[in-house]
Structure formats: C-alpha cells, structure tokens
Amino acid sequence: MAGTAYAQEVTVGLITKTETNPFFVKMREGAEAKAKELNLKLITAAGKFDGDNDAQVAAIENLISAGAKGFAIVPSDSKAIVPTIQKAKDAGLMVIVLDTPLDPMDAATATFATDNRKAGELIGKWAAGTLGDKAKDASIVLLDLATNQPTVDYLRDQGFMAGFGIDVKDPNKYGDETDPRICTHEISQGDQEKGRTAMENALQKCPNVNVVYTINEPAAAGAWEALKAVGKDDGSVLIVSVDGGCPGVANVKAGIIGATSQQYPLKMASMALEAIATGKLPEIDPKMGFFDTGATLVTDKPVAGVDSIDTAKGAELCWG
C-alpha cells in the first residue's frame, strides 16, 4: 500500500492489476492529480502480477478499515472479486470499476471503461481490410491475457474475431470457435517477455502465421521479438493490439504493430475519483451498462470504412 495524505478527511482508493504496466501507471497519475485537485487522501494498491486477486481483496479490506468513501478498481479476476466488492458496498463505499467490467457488471456501483469489444472489432476490421482477399486464408494467432478469461480478455478477443469476420459462437468466451483460420490461443499475461514466449510457442503450431492479435502492446512487442528472431519481421505478419500508450503508438509508427485501438486510462481514473468525491455519476447508457471512455484506431495505413487517426495524432493523445 502506498498513501498520499491531504488535508481533508475524505479517503478514496485506486486499485490496479499491477504497478508496472504503463496503462496502470498513467491511471495512477490521473488519480493522483484529481486527488490533489479535490484535496482527497488517496490510497493506492496493486497486485504483484496480473491475476493477483488475493492482493486486491486485501487492498479492499484495507480501504474498508480506513473508512474510505469509495474506490476505483481494475479487477484482476472479474468474478472472484465480486463478493469482496459487495462487502465494500455493504459497508457504504462507492465502487467504480475501471477498464475490466465485473461479471456480472452491475455488481459495481458503476463502470467506466473502454468499449473493449468495439476496440477489438476495430483492429479486426482493419486486419481483414488490410489483407483483402487473403483474409479468407489467414492463419491467426491470438495472444490473450489469462486462463480465467477476465471480461477485458474475452471482450477484446471476441471483438477482434467478429471484426475479422469469424463466427465467435459464445460471445463471452473464446476458444470454442471452429473457424480454421484460428490457429491457436496463447496466454501472454499482458507482459512483453511472456508475450515473446507465447509467440514462440505459437510458432511451433502455426509456422505460417500471418496475423497476430495481442491483448495489449507489451504483448505485441514481445510477439514481434519472437517473429524477428525467425525472420518474420519482414512485413509478412500483421500485428494488431489494444492500448494506445506512447510506446505502442511509436511501434505503430515503426511498423512493428500495424494498428492499435487507443484507450484513455487517465480519463477513467480522473472521472472515477471525481464521482466518488461528489457522489454524482455521469449519465450512463442503460443499453451499454457502463460509461464509455472511448476507443480510437491508430494506424498509418488506413483502411476504407474503418475510422482511424494516424500516429502523429495518436502521439498527441497517448500515455505512458
């Protein structure tokens, strides 16, 4: 636990999956800036690794004991954390989930997130449009997040497949599709080194891969390292991702990533702390069930019919 104390007694929290991922670093920066602006006491916490539910449970227990007014959380396990979320709500805390919706989503007071299915659809449509007629014979590797398939994981994965034109079967899980273009799903944990290992494993199964979907840009960077090591950094493999961090946008500019869907973590955290402090939520579309903080495709190779911005604009809006 790390705390930043301010003059007022109002305590709020931010719990992320890890301390090191640039997405969560920027989220914390947004929370710290908003806490300073509103004169709040901010307590931050994170898991030791992506998927560390126990650390997040302990962090929530600590916030309840500290008398916090509420907290924002990016859950590592969308289902397993729900009983502890309910305990916090029963204790009177406002709970705003960021980025990764709970399962069920309405277990939180509110959710502020990227429309992750849309983010996936954007990169799927871009990849299919880029390949054109070759899309029907694609060999696709998907570097996913975790074996427990948290919401952000299956939403992005399934969005990508739907955008590419693949029958996704159950839209709330991956791995049941029968399209022969899907060669393998591998687990990257959203980490660069683990992304490289996942891609190395995939190459044993899919030597003719020409499309790689990745859960985030660190995993994409690792995938590219593995492809480069076997001479497949020659443009024969399209890599697509989600995040829009500054390193990721730079990798799009360099041609390492073909396209990425940019999201806005600072906005998520800032809005969440303001909502907790004031007790007022923004208007949320009942059909979506969450407040959409936006997703924009970033590429220097636009495809007709798929809205996008270039890397120059993406660099103005990036984080990390």
mmCIF file with all atom_site columns, C-alpha atoms in Angstrom, residues 45-219:
data_model
loop_
_atom_site.group_PDB
_atom_site.id
_atom_site.type_symbol
_atom_site.label_atom_id
_atom_site.label_alt_id
_atom_site.label_comp_id
_atom_site.label_asym_id
_atom_site.label_entity_id
_atom_site.label_seq_id
_atom_site.pdbx_PDB_ins_code
_atom_site.Cartn_x
_atom_site.Cartn_y
_atom_site.Cartn_z
_atom_site.occupancy
_atom_site.B_iso_or_equiv
_atom_site.pdbx_formal_charge
_atom_site.auth_seq_id
_atom_site.auth_comp_id
_atom_site.auth_asym_id
_atom_site.auth_atom_id
_atom_site.pdbx_PDB_model_num
ATOM 1   C CA . ALA A 1 45  ? -2.618  -0.557  -4.275  1.00 0.00 ? 45  ALA A CA 1
ATOM 2   C CA . ALA A 1 46  ? -1.934  -3.169  -6.928  1.00 0.00 ? 46  ALA A CA 1
ATOM 3   C CA . GLY A 1 47  ? -1.396  -6.868  -7.345  1.00 0.00 ? 47  GLY A CA 1
ATOM 4   C CA . LYS A 1 48  ? 2.068   -8.335  -7.621  1.00 0.00 ? 48  LYS A CA 1
ATOM 5   C CA . PHE A 1 49  ? 1.102   -9.717  -11.036 1.00 0.00 ? 49  PHE A CA 1
ATOM 6   C CA . ASP A 1 50  ? -1.833  -9.626  -13.447 1.00 0.00 ? 50  ASP A CA 1
ATOM 7   C CA . GLY A 1 51  ? -4.340  -12.057 -11.952 1.00 0.00 ? 51  GLY A CA 1
ATOM 8   C CA . ASP A 1 52  ? -3.384  -11.482 -8.303  1.00 0.00 ? 52  ASP A CA 1
ATOM 9   C CA . ASN A 1 53  ? -6.899  -11.492 -6.855  1.00 0.00 ? 53  ASN A CA 1
ATOM 10  C CA . ASP A 1 54  ? -5.731  -12.062 -3.269  1.00 0.00 ? 54  ASP A CA 1
ATOM 11  C CA . ALA A 1 55  ? -3.790  -8.788  -3.198  1.00 0.00 ? 55  ALA A CA 1
ATOM 12  C CA . GLN A 1 56  ? -6.832  -6.897  -4.480  1.00 0.00 ? 56  GLN A CA 1
ATOM 13  C CA . VAL A 1 57  ? -9.051  -8.490  -1.824  1.00 0.00 ? 57  VAL A CA 1
ATOM 14  C CA . ALA A 1 58  ? -6.568  -7.386  0.853   1.00 0.00 ? 58  ALA A CA 1
ATOM 15  C CA . ALA A 1 59  ? -6.497  -3.867  -0.605  1.00 0.00 ? 59  ALA A CA 1
ATOM 16  C CA . ILE A 1 60  ? -10.286 -3.581  -0.446  1.00 0.00 ? 60  ILE A CA 1
ATOM 17  C CA . GLU A 1 61  ? -10.304 -4.833  3.146   1.00 0.00 ? 61  GLU A CA 1
ATOM 18  C CA . ASN A 1 62  ? -7.749  -2.152  3.977   1.00 0.00 ? 62  ASN A CA 1
ATOM 19  C CA . LEU A 1 63  ? -9.872  0.574   2.381   1.00 0.00 ? 63  LEU A CA 1
ATOM 20  C CA . ILE A 1 64  ? -12.938 -0.556  4.317   1.00 0.00 ? 64  ILE A CA 1
ATOM 21  C CA . SER A 1 65  ? -10.916 -0.425  7.549   1.00 0.00 ? 65  SER A CA 1
ATOM 22  C CA . ALA A 1 66  ? -9.567  3.013   6.608   1.00 0.00 ? 66  ALA A CA 1
ATOM 23  C CA . GLY A 1 67  ? -13.109 4.383   6.300   1.00 0.00 ? 67  GLY A CA 1
ATOM 24  C CA . ALA A 1 68  ? -12.765 5.216   2.627   1.00 0.00 ? 68  ALA A CA 1
ATOM 25  C CA . LYS A 1 69  ? -15.674 6.879   0.869   1.00 0.00 ? 69  LYS A CA 1
ATOM 26  C CA . GLY A 1 70  ? -15.084 4.667   -2.136  1.00 0.00 ? 70  GLY A CA 1
ATOM 27  C CA . PHE A 1 71  ? -12.529 3.361   -4.573  1.00 0.00 ? 71  PHE A CA 1
ATOM 28  C CA . ALA A 1 72  ? -11.852 2.645   -8.219  1.00 0.00 ? 72  ALA A CA 1
ATOM 29  C CA . ILE A 1 73  ? -10.561 -0.780  -9.181  1.00 0.00 ? 73  ILE A CA 1
ATOM 30  C CA . VAL A 1 74  ? -9.298  -2.614  -12.250 1.00 0.00 ? 74  VAL A CA 1
ATOM 31  C CA . PRO A 1 75  ? -10.178 -6.179  -11.235 1.00 0.00 ? 75  PRO A CA 1
ATOM 32  C CA . SER A 1 76  ? -7.735  -8.971  -11.915 1.00 0.00 ? 76  SER A CA 1
ATOM 33  C CA . ASP A 1 77  ? -10.467 -11.579 -11.670 1.00 0.00 ? 77  ASP A CA 1
ATOM 34  C CA . SER A 1 78  ? -13.852 -10.307 -12.805 1.00 0.00 ? 78  SER A CA 1
ATOM 35  C CA . LYS A 1 79  ? -15.794 -12.999 -10.918 1.00 0.00 ? 79  LYS A CA 1
ATOM 36  C CA . ALA A 1 80  ? -13.687 -13.882 -7.874  1.00 0.00 ? 80  ALA A CA 1
ATOM 37  C CA . ILE A 1 81  ? -13.531 -10.272 -6.612  1.00 0.00 ? 81  ILE A CA 1
ATOM 38  C CA . VAL A 1 82  ? -17.333 -9.802  -6.629  1.00 0.00 ? 82  VAL A CA 1
ATOM 39  C CA . PRO A 1 83  ? -18.038 -10.991 -3.033  1.00 0.00 ? 83  PRO A CA 1
ATOM 40  C CA . THR A 1 84  ? -15.429 -8.564  -1.685  1.00 0.00 ? 84  THR A CA 1
ATOM 41  C CA . ILE A 1 85  ? -16.839 -5.758  -3.844  1.00 0.00 ? 85  ILE A CA 1
ATOM 42  C CA . GLN A 1 86  ? -20.256 -6.493  -2.333  1.00 0.00 ? 86  GLN A CA 1
ATOM 43  C CA . LYS A 1 87  ? -18.767 -6.372  1.165   1.00 0.00 ? 87  LYS A CA 1
ATOM 44  C CA . ALA A 1 88  ? -17.377 -2.899  0.410   1.00 0.00 ? 88  ALA A CA 1
ATOM 45  C CA . LYS A 1 89  ? -20.718 -1.709  -0.953  1.00 0.00 ? 89  LYS A CA 1
ATOM 46  C CA . ASP A 1 90  ? -22.488 -3.092  2.113   1.00 0.00 ? 90  ASP A CA 1
ATOM 47  C CA . ALA A 1 91  ? -20.077 -1.021  4.197   1.00 0.00 ? 91  ALA A CA 1
ATOM 48  C CA . GLY A 1 92  ? -21.213 2.095   2.302   1.00 0.00 ? 92  GLY A CA 1
ATOM 49  C CA . LEU A 1 93  ? -18.339 2.501   -0.158  1.00 0.00 ? 93  LEU A CA 1
ATOM 50  C CA . MET A 1 94  ? -18.923 3.588   -3.747  1.00 0.00 ? 94  MET A CA 1
ATOM 51  C CA . VAL A 1 95  ? -17.151 1.137   -6.057  1.00 0.00 ? 95  VAL A CA 1
ATOM 52  C CA . ILE A 1 96  ? -16.289 2.207   -9.600  1.00 0.00 ? 96  ILE A CA 1
ATOM 53  C CA . VAL A 1 97  ? -14.770 -0.425  -11.825 1.00 0.00 ? 97  VAL A CA 1
ATOM 54  C CA . LEU A 1 98  ? -12.314 0.735   -14.487 1.00 0.00 ? 98  LEU A CA 1
ATOM 55  C CA . ASP A 1 99  ? -11.360 -0.930  -17.785 1.00 0.00 ? 99  ASP A CA 1
ATOM 56  C CA . THR A 1 100 ? -12.329 -4.524  -16.901 1.00 0.00 ? 100 THR A CA 1
ATOM 57  C CA . PRO A 1 101 ? -16.051 -4.940  -16.100 1.00 0.00 ? 101 PRO A CA 1
ATOM 58  C CA . LEU A 1 102 ? -17.099 -7.259  -13.308 1.00 0.00 ? 102 LEU A CA 1
ATOM 59  C CA . ASP A 1 103 ? -19.017 -10.429 -14.062 1.00 0.00 ? 103 ASP A CA 1
ATOM 60  C CA . PRO A 1 104 ? -21.825 -9.514  -13.520 1.00 0.00 ? 104 PRO A CA 1
ATOM 61  C CA . MET A 1 105 ? -21.181 -5.893  -14.471 1.00 0.00 ? 105 MET A CA 1
ATOM 62  C CA . ASP A 1 106 ? -23.877 -4.493  -12.160 1.00 0.00 ? 106 ASP A CA 1
ATOM 63  C CA . ALA A 1 107 ? -22.010 -5.800  -9.098  1.00 0.00 ? 107 ALA A CA 1
ATOM 64  C CA . ALA A 1 108 ? -20.198 -2.433  -9.134  1.00 0.00 ? 108 ALA A CA 1
ATOM 65  C CA . THR A 1 109 ? -21.754 0.939   -8.385  1.00 0.00 ? 109 THR A CA 1
ATOM 66  C CA . ALA A 1 110 ? -20.691 1.949   -11.880 1.00 0.00 ? 110 ALA A CA 1
ATOM 67  C CA . THR A 1 111 ? -18.196 1.003   -14.592 1.00 0.00 ? 111 THR A CA 1
ATOM 68  C CA . PHE A 1 112 ? -16.025 3.436   -16.572 1.00 0.00 ? 112 PHE A CA 1
ATOM 69  C CA . ALA A 1 113 ? -14.304 1.631   -19.400 1.00 0.00 ? 113 ALA A CA 1
ATOM 70  C CA . THR A 1 114 ? -13.254 1.413   -22.981 1.00 0.00 ? 114 THR A CA 1
ATOM 71  C CA . ASP A 1 115 ? -15.815 -0.432  -25.068 1.00 0.00 ? 115 ASP A CA 1
ATOM 72  C CA . ASN A 1 116 ? -13.378 -3.326  -25.287 1.00 0.00 ? 116 ASN A CA 1
ATOM 73  C CA . ARG A 1 117 ? -15.480 -5.307  -27.737 1.00 0.00 ? 117 ARG A CA 1
ATOM 74  C CA . LYS A 1 118 ? -15.521 -2.288  -30.048 1.00 0.00 ? 118 LYS A CA 1
ATOM 75  C CA . ALA A 1 119 ? -11.757 -1.832  -29.583 1.00 0.00 ? 119 ALA A CA 1
ATOM 76  C CA . GLY A 1 120 ? -11.288 -5.420  -30.713 1.00 0.00 ? 120 GLY A CA 1
ATOM 77  C CA . GLU A 1 121 ? -13.676 -5.009  -33.620 1.00 0.00 ? 121 GLU A CA 1
ATOM 78  C CA . LEU A 1 122 ? -11.721 -2.005  -34.896 1.00 0.00 ? 122 LEU A CA 1
ATOM 79  C CA . ILE A 1 123 ? -8.440  -3.908  -35.138 1.00 0.00 ? 123 ILE A CA 1
ATOM 80  C CA . GLY A 1 124 ? -10.224 -6.970  -36.536 1.00 0.00 ? 124 GLY A CA 1
ATOM 81  C CA . LYS A 1 125 ? -11.861 -4.943  -39.311 1.00 0.00 ? 125 LYS A CA 1
ATOM 82  C CA . TRP A 1 126 ? -8.548  -3.218  -40.037 1.00 0.00 ? 126 TRP A CA 1
ATOM 83  C CA . ALA A 1 127 ? -6.679  -6.525  -40.297 1.00 0.00 ? 127 ALA A CA 1
ATOM 84  C CA . ALA A 1 128 ? -9.315  -8.047  -42.583 1.00 0.00 ? 128 ALA A CA 1
ATOM 85  C CA . GLY A 1 129 ? -9.411  -4.912  -44.723 1.00 0.00 ? 129 GLY A CA 1
ATOM 86  C CA . THR A 1 130 ? -5.639  -4.811  -44.978 1.00 0.00 ? 130 THR A CA 1
ATOM 87  C CA . LEU A 1 131 ? -5.436  -8.439  -46.111 1.00 0.00 ? 131 LEU A CA 1
ATOM 88  C CA . GLY A 1 132 ? -8.346  -8.100  -48.539 1.00 0.00 ? 132 GLY A CA 1
ATOM 89  C CA . ASP A 1 133 ? -8.961  -11.366 -50.407 1.00 0.00 ? 133 ASP A CA 1
ATOM 90  C CA . LYS A 1 134 ? -6.120  -13.015 -48.467 1.00 0.00 ? 134 LYS A CA 1
ATOM 91  C CA . ALA A 1 135 ? -8.187  -12.751 -45.267 1.00 0.00 ? 135 ALA A CA 1
ATOM 92  C CA . LYS A 1 136 ? -10.127 -15.892 -46.213 1.00 0.00 ? 136 LYS A CA 1
ATOM 93  C CA . ASP A 1 137 ? -6.918  -17.936 -45.980 1.00 0.00 ? 137 ASP A CA 1
ATOM 94  C CA . ALA A 1 138 ? -5.408  -16.223 -42.928 1.00 0.00 ? 138 ALA A CA 1
ATOM 95  C CA . SER A 1 139 ? -3.542  -18.096 -40.188 1.00 0.00 ? 139 SER A CA 1
ATOM 96  C CA . ILE A 1 140 ? -4.272  -16.259 -36.942 1.00 0.00 ? 140 ILE A CA 1
ATOM 97  C CA . VAL A 1 141 ? -2.554  -16.410 -33.558 1.00 0.00 ? 141 VAL A CA 1
ATOM 98  C CA . LEU A 1 142 ? -4.242  -14.765 -30.580 1.00 0.00 ? 142 LEU A CA 1
ATOM 99  C CA . LEU A 1 143 ? -2.105  -13.773 -27.598 1.00 0.00 ? 143 LEU A CA 1
ATOM 100 C CA . ASP A 1 144 ? -4.685  -13.485 -24.836 1.00 0.00 ? 144 ASP A CA 1
ATOM 101 C CA . LEU A 1 145 ? -4.435  -12.346 -21.239 1.00 0.00 ? 145 LEU A CA 1
ATOM 102 C CA . ALA A 1 146 ? -5.190  -15.120 -18.751 1.00 0.00 ? 146 ALA A CA 1
ATOM 103 C CA . THR A 1 147 ? -6.611  -18.606 -18.449 1.00 0.00 ? 147 THR A CA 1
ATOM 104 C CA . ASN A 1 148 ? -9.572  -17.366 -16.370 1.00 0.00 ? 148 ASN A CA 1
ATOM 105 C CA . GLN A 1 149 ? -10.609 -15.076 -19.264 1.00 0.00 ? 149 GLN A CA 1
ATOM 106 C CA . PRO A 1 150 ? -11.499 -11.870 -17.388 1.00 0.00 ? 150 PRO A CA 1
ATOM 107 C CA . THR A 1 151 ? -14.009 -9.663  -19.181 1.00 0.00 ? 151 THR A CA 1
ATOM 108 C CA . VAL A 1 152 ? -11.431 -7.397  -20.822 1.00 0.00 ? 152 VAL A CA 1
ATOM 109 C CA . ASP A 1 153 ? -9.756  -10.527 -22.198 1.00 0.00 ? 153 ASP A CA 1
ATOM 110 C CA . TYR A 1 154 ? -12.727 -12.123 -23.930 1.00 0.00 ? 154 TYR A CA 1
ATOM 111 C CA . LEU A 1 155 ? -14.255 -8.816  -24.999 1.00 0.00 ? 155 LEU A CA 1
ATOM 112 C CA . ARG A 1 156 ? -11.156 -7.758  -26.952 1.00 0.00 ? 156 ARG A CA 1
ATOM 113 C CA . ASP A 1 157 ? -10.521 -11.242 -28.323 1.00 0.00 ? 157 ASP A CA 1
ATOM 114 C CA . GLN A 1 158 ? -14.129 -11.787 -29.405 1.00 0.00 ? 158 GLN A CA 1
ATOM 115 C CA . GLY A 1 159 ? -14.375 -8.258  -30.775 1.00 0.00 ? 159 GLY A CA 1
ATOM 116 C CA . PHE A 1 160 ? -11.297 -8.859  -32.923 1.00 0.00 ? 160 PHE A CA 1
ATOM 117 C CA . MET A 1 161 ? -12.655 -12.124 -34.275 1.00 0.00 ? 161 MET A CA 1
ATOM 118 C CA . ALA A 1 162 ? -16.070 -10.631 -35.040 1.00 0.00 ? 162 ALA A CA 1
ATOM 119 C CA . GLY A 1 163 ? -14.408 -7.676  -36.772 1.00 0.00 ? 163 GLY A CA 1
ATOM 120 C CA . PHE A 1 164 ? -12.311 -10.073 -38.840 1.00 0.00 ? 164 PHE A CA 1
ATOM 121 C CA . GLY A 1 165 ? -15.431 -11.971 -39.882 1.00 0.00 ? 165 GLY A CA 1
ATOM 122 C CA . ILE A 1 166 ? -15.154 -15.050 -37.682 1.00 0.00 ? 166 ILE A CA 1
ATOM 123 C CA . ASP A 1 167 ? -18.163 -16.752 -36.083 1.00 0.00 ? 167 ASP A CA 1
ATOM 124 C CA . VAL A 1 168 ? -17.411 -16.309 -32.374 1.00 0.00 ? 168 VAL A CA 1
ATOM 125 C CA . LYS A 1 169 ? -20.001 -18.798 -31.056 1.00 0.00 ? 169 LYS A CA 1
ATOM 126 C CA . ASP A 1 170 ? -20.363 -17.820 -27.378 1.00 0.00 ? 170 ASP A CA 1
ATOM 127 C CA . PRO A 1 171 ? -19.557 -14.066 -27.326 1.00 0.00 ? 171 PRO A CA 1
ATOM 128 C CA . ASN A 1 172 ? -18.495 -14.236 -23.674 1.00 0.00 ? 172 ASN A CA 1
ATOM 129 C CA . LYS A 1 173 ? -15.623 -16.680 -24.004 1.00 0.00 ? 173 LYS A CA 1
ATOM 130 C CA . TYR A 1 174 ? -13.025 -17.635 -26.554 1.00 0.00 ? 174 TYR A CA 1
ATOM 131 C CA . GLY A 1 175 ? -11.666 -20.984 -27.630 1.00 0.00 ? 175 GLY A CA 1
ATOM 132 C CA . ASP A 1 176 ? -14.931 -22.536 -28.843 1.00 0.00 ? 176 ASP A CA 1
ATOM 133 C CA . GLU A 1 177 ? -14.755 -21.126 -32.367 1.00 0.00 ? 177 GLU A CA 1
ATOM 134 C CA . THR A 1 178 ? -14.418 -23.600 -35.244 1.00 0.00 ? 178 THR A CA 1
ATOM 135 C CA . ASP A 1 179 ? -13.093 -21.314 -37.980 1.00 0.00 ? 179 ASP A CA 1
ATOM 136 C CA . PRO A 1 180 ? -9.940  -22.985 -39.384 1.00 0.00 ? 180 PRO A CA 1
ATOM 137 C CA . ARG A 1 181 ? -8.232  -19.598 -39.662 1.00 0.00 ? 181 ARG A CA 1
ATOM 138 C CA . ILE A 1 182 ? -7.792  -19.550 -35.873 1.00 0.00 ? 182 ILE A CA 1
ATOM 139 C CA . CYS A 1 183 ? -4.572  -21.463 -35.347 1.00 0.00 ? 183 CYS A CA 1
ATOM 140 C CA . THR A 1 184 ? -4.070  -21.046 -31.583 1.00 0.00 ? 184 THR A CA 1
ATOM 141 C CA . HIS A 1 185 ? -4.792  -19.015 -28.457 1.00 0.00 ? 185 HIS A CA 1
ATOM 142 C CA . GLU A 1 186 ? -1.784  -18.486 -26.178 1.00 0.00 ? 186 GLU A CA 1
ATOM 143 C CA . ILE A 1 187 ? -1.556  -16.751 -22.801 1.00 0.00 ? 187 ILE A CA 1
ATOM 144 C CA . SER A 1 188 ? 0.706   -13.676 -22.517 1.00 0.00 ? 188 SER A CA 1
ATOM 145 C CA . GLN A 1 189 ? -0.461  -12.153 -19.215 1.00 0.00 ? 189 GLN A CA 1
ATOM 146 C CA . GLY A 1 190 ? -0.166  -8.809  -21.000 1.00 0.00 ? 190 GLY A CA 1
ATOM 147 C CA . ASP A 1 191 ? 3.599   -8.925  -20.470 1.00 0.00 ? 191 ASP A CA 1
ATOM 148 C CA . GLN A 1 192 ? 6.378   -8.405  -23.014 1.00 0.00 ? 192 GLN A CA 1
ATOM 149 C CA . GLU A 1 193 ? 8.558   -11.362 -22.001 1.00 0.00 ? 193 GLU A CA 1
ATOM 150 C CA . LYS A 1 194 ? 5.600   -13.675 -21.612 1.00 0.00 ? 194 LYS A CA 1
ATOM 151 C CA . GLY A 1 195 ? 4.286   -12.367 -24.933 1.00 0.00 ? 195 GLY A CA 1
ATOM 152 C CA . ARG A 1 196 ? 7.541   -13.388 -26.578 1.00 0.00 ? 196 ARG A CA 1
ATOM 153 C CA . THR A 1 197 ? 7.345   -16.861 -25.021 1.00 0.00 ? 197 THR A CA 1
ATOM 154 C CA . ALA A 1 198 ? 3.695   -17.196 -26.059 1.00 0.00 ? 198 ALA A CA 1
ATOM 155 C CA . MET A 1 199 ? 4.586   -16.265 -29.641 1.00 0.00 ? 199 MET A CA 1
ATOM 156 C CA . GLU A 1 200 ? 7.497   -18.723 -29.658 1.00 0.00 ? 200 GLU A CA 1
ATOM 157 C CA . ASN A 1 201 ? 5.075   -21.447 -28.589 1.00 0.00 ? 201 ASN A CA 1
ATOM 158 C CA . ALA A 1 202 ? 2.575   -20.343 -31.235 1.00 0.00 ? 202 ALA A CA 1
ATOM 159 C CA . LEU A 1 203 ? 5.194   -20.510 -33.970 1.00 0.00 ? 203 LEU A CA 1
ATOM 160 C CA . GLN A 1 204 ? 5.685   -24.210 -33.250 1.00 0.00 ? 204 GLN A CA 1
ATOM 161 C CA . LYS A 1 205 ? 1.991   -24.754 -34.000 1.00 0.00 ? 205 LYS A CA 1
ATOM 162 C CA . CYS A 1 206 ? 1.485   -22.049 -36.614 1.00 0.00 ? 206 CYS A CA 1
ATOM 163 C CA . PRO A 1 207 ? 4.619   -21.656 -38.776 1.00 0.00 ? 207 PRO A CA 1
ATOM 164 C CA . ASN A 1 208 ? 2.577   -19.942 -41.497 1.00 0.00 ? 208 ASN A CA 1
ATOM 165 C CA . VAL A 1 209 ? 1.008   -17.325 -39.219 1.00 0.00 ? 209 VAL A CA 1
ATOM 166 C CA . ASN A 1 210 ? 0.238   -14.031 -40.935 1.00 0.00 ? 210 ASN A CA 1
ATOM 167 C CA . VAL A 1 211 ? -1.996  -12.284 -38.348 1.00 0.00 ? 211 VAL A CA 1
ATOM 168 C CA . VAL A 1 212 ? -1.280  -11.848 -34.632 1.00 0.00 ? 212 VAL A CA 1
ATOM 169 C CA . TYR A 1 213 ? -3.852  -10.362 -32.264 1.00 0.00 ? 213 TYR A CA 1
ATOM 170 C CA . THR A 1 214 ? -2.489  -9.280  -28.885 1.00 0.00 ? 214 THR A CA 1
ATOM 171 C CA . ILE A 1 215 ? -4.318  -8.292  -25.710 1.00 0.00 ? 215 ILE A CA 1
ATOM 172 C CA . ASN A 1 216 ? -2.080  -5.228  -25.298 1.00 0.00 ? 216 ASN A CA 1
ATOM 173 C CA . GLU A 1 217 ? 1.007   -3.505  -26.667 1.00 0.00 ? 217 GLU A CA 1
ATOM 174 C CA . PRO A 1 218 ? 3.616   -5.023  -24.305 1.00 0.00 ? 218 PRO A CA 1
ATOM 175 C CA . ALA A 1 219 ? 2.465   -8.466  -25.504 1.00 0.00 ? 219 ALA A CA 1
#
